[in-house]
PDB file of C-alpha atoms in Angstrom:
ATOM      1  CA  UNK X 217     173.049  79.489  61.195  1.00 49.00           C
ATOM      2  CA  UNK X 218     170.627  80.634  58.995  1.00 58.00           C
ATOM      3  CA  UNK X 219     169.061  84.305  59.164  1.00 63.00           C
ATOM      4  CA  UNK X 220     166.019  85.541  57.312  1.00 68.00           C
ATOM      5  CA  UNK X 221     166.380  89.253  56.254  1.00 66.00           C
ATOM      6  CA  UNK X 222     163.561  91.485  54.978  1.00 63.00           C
ATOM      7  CA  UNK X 223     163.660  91.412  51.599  1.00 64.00           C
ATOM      8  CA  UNK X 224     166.220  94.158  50.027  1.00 71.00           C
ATOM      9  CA  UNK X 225     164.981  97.491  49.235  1.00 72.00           C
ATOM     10  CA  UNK X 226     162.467  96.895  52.084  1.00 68.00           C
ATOM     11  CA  UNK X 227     161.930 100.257  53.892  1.00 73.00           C
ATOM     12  CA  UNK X 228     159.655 100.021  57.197  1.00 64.00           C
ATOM     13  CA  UNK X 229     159.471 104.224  56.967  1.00 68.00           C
ATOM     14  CA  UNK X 230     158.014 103.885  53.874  1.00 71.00           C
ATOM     15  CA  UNK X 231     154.098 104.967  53.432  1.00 73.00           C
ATOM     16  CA  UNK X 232     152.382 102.024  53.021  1.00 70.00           C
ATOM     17  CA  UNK X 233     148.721 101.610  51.827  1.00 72.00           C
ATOM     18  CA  UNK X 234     146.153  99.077  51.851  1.00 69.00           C
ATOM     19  CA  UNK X 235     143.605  99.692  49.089  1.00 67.00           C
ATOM     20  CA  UNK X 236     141.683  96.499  49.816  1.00 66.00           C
ATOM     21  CA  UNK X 237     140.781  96.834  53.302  1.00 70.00           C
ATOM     22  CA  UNK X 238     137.412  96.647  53.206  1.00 67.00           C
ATOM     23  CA  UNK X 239     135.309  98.536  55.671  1.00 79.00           C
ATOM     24  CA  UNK X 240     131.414  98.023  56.098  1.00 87.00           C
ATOM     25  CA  UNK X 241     128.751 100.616  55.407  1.00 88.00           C
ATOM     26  CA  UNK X 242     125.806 100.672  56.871  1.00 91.00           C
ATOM     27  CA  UNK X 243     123.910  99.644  53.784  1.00 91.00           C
ATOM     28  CA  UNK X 244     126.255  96.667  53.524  1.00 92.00           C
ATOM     29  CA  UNK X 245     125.324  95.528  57.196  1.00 94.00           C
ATOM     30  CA  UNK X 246     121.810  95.552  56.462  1.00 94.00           C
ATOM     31  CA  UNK X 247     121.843  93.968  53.184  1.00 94.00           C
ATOM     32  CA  UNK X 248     124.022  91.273  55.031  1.00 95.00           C
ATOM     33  CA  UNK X 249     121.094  91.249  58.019  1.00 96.00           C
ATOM     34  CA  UNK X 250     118.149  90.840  55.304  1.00 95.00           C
ATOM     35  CA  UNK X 251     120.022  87.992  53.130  1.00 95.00           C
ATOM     36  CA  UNK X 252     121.098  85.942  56.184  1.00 96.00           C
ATOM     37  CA  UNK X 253     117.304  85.725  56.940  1.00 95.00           C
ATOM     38  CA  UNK X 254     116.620  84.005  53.804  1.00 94.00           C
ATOM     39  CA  UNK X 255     119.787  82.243  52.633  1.00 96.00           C
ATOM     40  CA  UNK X 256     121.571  81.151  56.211  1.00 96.00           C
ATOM     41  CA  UNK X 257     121.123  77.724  55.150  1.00 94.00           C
ATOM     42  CA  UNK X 258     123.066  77.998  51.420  1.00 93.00           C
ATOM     43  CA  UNK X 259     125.887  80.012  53.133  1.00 93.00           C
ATOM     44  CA  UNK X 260     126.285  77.289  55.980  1.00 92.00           C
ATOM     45  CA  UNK X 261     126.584  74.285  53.799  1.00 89.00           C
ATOM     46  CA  UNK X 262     128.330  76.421  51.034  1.00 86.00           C
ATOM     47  CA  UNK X 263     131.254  77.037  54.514  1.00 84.00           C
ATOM     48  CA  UNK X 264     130.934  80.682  53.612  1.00 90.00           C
ATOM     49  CA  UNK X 265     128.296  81.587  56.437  1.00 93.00           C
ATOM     50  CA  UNK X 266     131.102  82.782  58.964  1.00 91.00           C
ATOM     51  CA  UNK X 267     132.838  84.765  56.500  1.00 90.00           C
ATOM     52  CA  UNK X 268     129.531  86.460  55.349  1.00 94.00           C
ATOM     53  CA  UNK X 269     128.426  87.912  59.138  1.00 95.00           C
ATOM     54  CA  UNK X 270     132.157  88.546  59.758  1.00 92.00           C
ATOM     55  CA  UNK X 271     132.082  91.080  56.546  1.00 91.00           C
ATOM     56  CA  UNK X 272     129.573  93.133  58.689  1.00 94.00           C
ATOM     57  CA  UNK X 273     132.558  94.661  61.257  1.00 92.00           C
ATOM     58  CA  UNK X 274     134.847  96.887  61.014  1.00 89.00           C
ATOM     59  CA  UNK X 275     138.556  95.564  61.652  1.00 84.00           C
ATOM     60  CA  UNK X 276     141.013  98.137  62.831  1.00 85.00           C
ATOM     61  CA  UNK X 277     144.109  97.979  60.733  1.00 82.00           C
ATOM     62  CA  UNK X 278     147.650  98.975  62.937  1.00 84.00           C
ATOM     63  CA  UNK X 279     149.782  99.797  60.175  1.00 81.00           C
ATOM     64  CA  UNK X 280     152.776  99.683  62.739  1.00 82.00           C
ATOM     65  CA  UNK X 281     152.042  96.275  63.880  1.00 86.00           C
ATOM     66  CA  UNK X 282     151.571  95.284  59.832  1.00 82.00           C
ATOM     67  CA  UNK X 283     155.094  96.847  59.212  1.00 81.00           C
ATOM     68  CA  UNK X 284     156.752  95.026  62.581  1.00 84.00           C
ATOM     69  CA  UNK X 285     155.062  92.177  61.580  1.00 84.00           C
ATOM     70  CA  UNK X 286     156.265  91.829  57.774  1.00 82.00           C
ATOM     71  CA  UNK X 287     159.815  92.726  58.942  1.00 83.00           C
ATOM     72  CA  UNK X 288     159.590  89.259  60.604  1.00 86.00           C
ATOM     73  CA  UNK X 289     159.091  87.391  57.164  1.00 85.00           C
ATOM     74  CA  UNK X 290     161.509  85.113  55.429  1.00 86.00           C
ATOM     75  CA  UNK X 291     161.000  85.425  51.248  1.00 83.00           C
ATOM     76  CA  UNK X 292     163.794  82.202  51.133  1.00 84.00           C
ATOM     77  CA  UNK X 293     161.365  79.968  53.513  1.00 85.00           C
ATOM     78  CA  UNK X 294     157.487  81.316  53.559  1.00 85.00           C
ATOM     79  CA  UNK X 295     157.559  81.746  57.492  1.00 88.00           C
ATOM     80  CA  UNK X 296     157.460  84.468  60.295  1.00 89.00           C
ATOM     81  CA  UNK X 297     160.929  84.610  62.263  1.00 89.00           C
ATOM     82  CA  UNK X 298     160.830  84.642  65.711  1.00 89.00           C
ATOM     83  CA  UNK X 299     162.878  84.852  68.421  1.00 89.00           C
ATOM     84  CA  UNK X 300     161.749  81.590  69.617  1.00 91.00           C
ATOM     85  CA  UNK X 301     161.246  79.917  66.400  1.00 89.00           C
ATOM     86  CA  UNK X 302     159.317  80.128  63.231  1.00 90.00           C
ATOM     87  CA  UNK X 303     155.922  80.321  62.199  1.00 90.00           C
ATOM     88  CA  UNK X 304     153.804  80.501  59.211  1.00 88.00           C
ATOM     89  CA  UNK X 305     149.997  80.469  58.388  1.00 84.00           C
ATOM     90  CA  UNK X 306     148.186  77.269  57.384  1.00 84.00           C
ATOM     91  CA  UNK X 307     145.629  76.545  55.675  1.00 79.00           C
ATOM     92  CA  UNK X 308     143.581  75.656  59.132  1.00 82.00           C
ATOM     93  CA  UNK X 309     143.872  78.638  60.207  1.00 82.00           C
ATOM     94  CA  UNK X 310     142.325  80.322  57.446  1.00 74.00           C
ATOM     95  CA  UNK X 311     139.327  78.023  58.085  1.00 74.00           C
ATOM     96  CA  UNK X 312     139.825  78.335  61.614  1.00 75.00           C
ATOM     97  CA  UNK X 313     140.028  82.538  61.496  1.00 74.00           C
ATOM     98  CA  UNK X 314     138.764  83.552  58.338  1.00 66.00           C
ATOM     99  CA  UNK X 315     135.477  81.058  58.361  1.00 63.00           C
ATOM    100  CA  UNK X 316     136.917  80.246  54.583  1.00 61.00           C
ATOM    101  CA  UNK X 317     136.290  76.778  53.311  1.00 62.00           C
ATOM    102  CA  UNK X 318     139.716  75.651  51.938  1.00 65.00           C
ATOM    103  CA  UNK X 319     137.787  72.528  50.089  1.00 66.00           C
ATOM    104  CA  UNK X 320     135.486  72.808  46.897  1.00 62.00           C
ATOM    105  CA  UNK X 321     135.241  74.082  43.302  1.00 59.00           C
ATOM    106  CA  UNK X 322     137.623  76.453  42.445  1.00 59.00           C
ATOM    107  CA  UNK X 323     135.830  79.917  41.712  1.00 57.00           C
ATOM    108  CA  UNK X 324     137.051  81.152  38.831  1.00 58.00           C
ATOM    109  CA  UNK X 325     136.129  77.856  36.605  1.00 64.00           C
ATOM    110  CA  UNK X 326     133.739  78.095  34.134  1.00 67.00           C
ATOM    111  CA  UNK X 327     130.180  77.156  34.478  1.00 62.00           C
ATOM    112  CA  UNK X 328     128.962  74.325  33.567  1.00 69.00           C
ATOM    113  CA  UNK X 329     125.326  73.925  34.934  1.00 72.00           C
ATOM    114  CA  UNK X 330     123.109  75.648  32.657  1.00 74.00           C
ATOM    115  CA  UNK X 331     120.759  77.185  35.190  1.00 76.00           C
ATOM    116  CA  UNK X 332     124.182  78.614  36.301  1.00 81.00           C
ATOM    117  CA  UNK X 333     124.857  80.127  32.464  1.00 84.00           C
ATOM    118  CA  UNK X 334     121.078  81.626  32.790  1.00 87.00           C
ATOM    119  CA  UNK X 335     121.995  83.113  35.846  1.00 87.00           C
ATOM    120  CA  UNK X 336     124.878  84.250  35.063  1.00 86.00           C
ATOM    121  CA  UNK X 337     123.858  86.145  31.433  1.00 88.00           C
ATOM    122  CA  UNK X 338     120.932  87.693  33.994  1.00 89.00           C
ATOM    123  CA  UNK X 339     123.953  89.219  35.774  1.00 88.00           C
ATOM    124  CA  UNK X 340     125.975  90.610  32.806  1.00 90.00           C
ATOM    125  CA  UNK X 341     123.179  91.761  31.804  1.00 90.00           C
ATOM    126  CA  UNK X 342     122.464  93.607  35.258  1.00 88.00           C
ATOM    127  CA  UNK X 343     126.217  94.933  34.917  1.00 89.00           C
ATOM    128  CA  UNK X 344     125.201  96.414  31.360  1.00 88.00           C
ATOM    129  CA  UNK X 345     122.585  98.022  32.254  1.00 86.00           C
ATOM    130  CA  UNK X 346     123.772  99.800  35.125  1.00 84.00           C
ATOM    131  CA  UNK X 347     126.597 101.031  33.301  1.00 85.00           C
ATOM    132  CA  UNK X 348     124.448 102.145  30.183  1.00 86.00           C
ATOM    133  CA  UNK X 349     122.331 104.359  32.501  1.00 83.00           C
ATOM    134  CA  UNK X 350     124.926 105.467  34.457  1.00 77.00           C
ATOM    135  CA  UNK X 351     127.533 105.764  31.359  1.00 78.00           C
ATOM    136  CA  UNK X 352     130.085 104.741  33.555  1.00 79.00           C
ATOM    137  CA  UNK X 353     131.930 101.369  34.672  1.00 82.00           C
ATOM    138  CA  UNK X 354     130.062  99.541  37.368  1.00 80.00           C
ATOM    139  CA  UNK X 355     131.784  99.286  40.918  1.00 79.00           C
ATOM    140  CA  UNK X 356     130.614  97.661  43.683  1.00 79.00           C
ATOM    141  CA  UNK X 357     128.503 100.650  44.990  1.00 81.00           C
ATOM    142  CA  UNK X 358     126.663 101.069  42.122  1.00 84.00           C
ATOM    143  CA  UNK X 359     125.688  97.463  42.434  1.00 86.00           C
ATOM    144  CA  UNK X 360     124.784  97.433  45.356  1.00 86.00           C
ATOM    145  CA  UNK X 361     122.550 100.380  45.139  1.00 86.00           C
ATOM    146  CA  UNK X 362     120.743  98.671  42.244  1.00 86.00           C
ATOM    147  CA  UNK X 363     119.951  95.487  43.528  1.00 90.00           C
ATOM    148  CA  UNK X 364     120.184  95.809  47.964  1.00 91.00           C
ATOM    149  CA  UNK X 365     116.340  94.746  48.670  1.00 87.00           C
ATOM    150  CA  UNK X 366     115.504  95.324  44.888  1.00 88.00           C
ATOM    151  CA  UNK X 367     113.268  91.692  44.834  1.00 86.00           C
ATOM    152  CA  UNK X 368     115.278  90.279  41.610  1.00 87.00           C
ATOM    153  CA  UNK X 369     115.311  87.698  41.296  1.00 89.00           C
ATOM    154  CA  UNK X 370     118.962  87.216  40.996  1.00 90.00           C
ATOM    155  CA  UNK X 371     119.740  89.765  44.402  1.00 92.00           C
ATOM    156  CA  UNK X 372     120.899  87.073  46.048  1.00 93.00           C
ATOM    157  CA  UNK X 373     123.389  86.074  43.580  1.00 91.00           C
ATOM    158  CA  UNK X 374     124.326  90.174  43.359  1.00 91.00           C
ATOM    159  CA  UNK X 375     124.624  90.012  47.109  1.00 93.00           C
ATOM    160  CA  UNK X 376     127.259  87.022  46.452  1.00 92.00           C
ATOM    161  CA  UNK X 377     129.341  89.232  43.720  1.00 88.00           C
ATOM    162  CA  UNK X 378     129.610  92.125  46.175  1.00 88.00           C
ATOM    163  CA  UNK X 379     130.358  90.263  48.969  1.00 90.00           C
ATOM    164  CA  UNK X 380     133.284  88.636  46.849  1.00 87.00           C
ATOM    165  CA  UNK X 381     134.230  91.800  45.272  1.00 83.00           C
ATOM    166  CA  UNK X 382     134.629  93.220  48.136  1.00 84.00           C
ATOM    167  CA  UNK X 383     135.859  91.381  51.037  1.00 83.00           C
ATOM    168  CA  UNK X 384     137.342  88.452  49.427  1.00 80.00           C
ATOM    169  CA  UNK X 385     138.820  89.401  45.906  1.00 78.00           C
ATOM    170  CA  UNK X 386     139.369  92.781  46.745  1.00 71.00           C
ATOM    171  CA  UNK X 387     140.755  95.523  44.548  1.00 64.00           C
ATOM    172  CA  UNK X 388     141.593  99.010  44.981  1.00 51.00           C
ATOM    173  CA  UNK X 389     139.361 100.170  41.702  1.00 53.00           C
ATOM    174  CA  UNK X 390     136.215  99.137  43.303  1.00 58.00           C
ATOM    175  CA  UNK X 391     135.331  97.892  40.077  1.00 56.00           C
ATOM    176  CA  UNK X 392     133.281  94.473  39.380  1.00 59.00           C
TER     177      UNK X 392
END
């Protein structure tokens, strides 16, 4: 029979951390609160509306159930072993759980629209700026700062970017 191992070197004593797990301020859940007034609609036919409100709570993280739970993957076949069998995440559940459209235009394709190319010099040039006056790199915070209920016209697009940078294409820099 075949038997899934954890992968070798893997030690469940080992300190693990999770850079990327995002964790709501209260800024964030108001500029959530304010946008969903106004742009409900986009983010519902867009399949991101779910994901959006979800961003607003905190979710406890068990590292001990994380650690009992990856000792239960199989690197050879992509799937959770079980005692009774195996499993594996789909990509229904993701829609299913996460609220995340698994269907559409792949997000890191270049624009082509060219009210897209307007908006989107608008933001580098939002991204310059901050960093010129704050002579540093700009993170998500500093973004946020700058345009949460600033009336650009482009806030909703920098309430997209942090919303991404943070919850969806996380990092552990912070940086956008």
């Amino acid at each position: 029979a075949f038997v899934c191992r954890p992968p070798e070197g893997f030690d469940p004593t080992a300190k693990i951390s999770f850079p990327g797990w995002g964790t709501p301020s209260l800024n964030w859940i108001e500029w959530v609160n304010v946008m969903a007034e106004s742009h409900a609609t986009v983010w519902k036919k867009s399949g991101v509306y779910d994901a959006i409100l979800a961003s607003r709570y905190q979710i406890k993280r068990h590292d001990d159930l994380i650690v009992s739970l990856v000792e239960k993957w199989c690197i050879e076949t992509n799937t959770f072993v079980f005692p009774w069998g195996e499993a594996t995440l789909t990509l229904e559940d993701m829609i299913v759980l996460g609220g995340l459209s698994v269907t559409g235009n792949n997000a890191l394709a270049p624009v082509k629209r060219e009210g897209m190319k307007e908006v989107e010099e608008k933001m580098k040039e939002a991204k310059r700026y901050i960093e010129v006056s704050l002579e540093k790199k700009c993170c998500v915070s500093m973004w946020m700062k700058e345009m949460m209920n600033s009336g650009n016209e482009i806030e909703h697009e920098a309430f997209m970017v942090s919303w991404l940078s943070r919850f969806v294409f996380t990092n552990s820099g912070d940086v956008l």
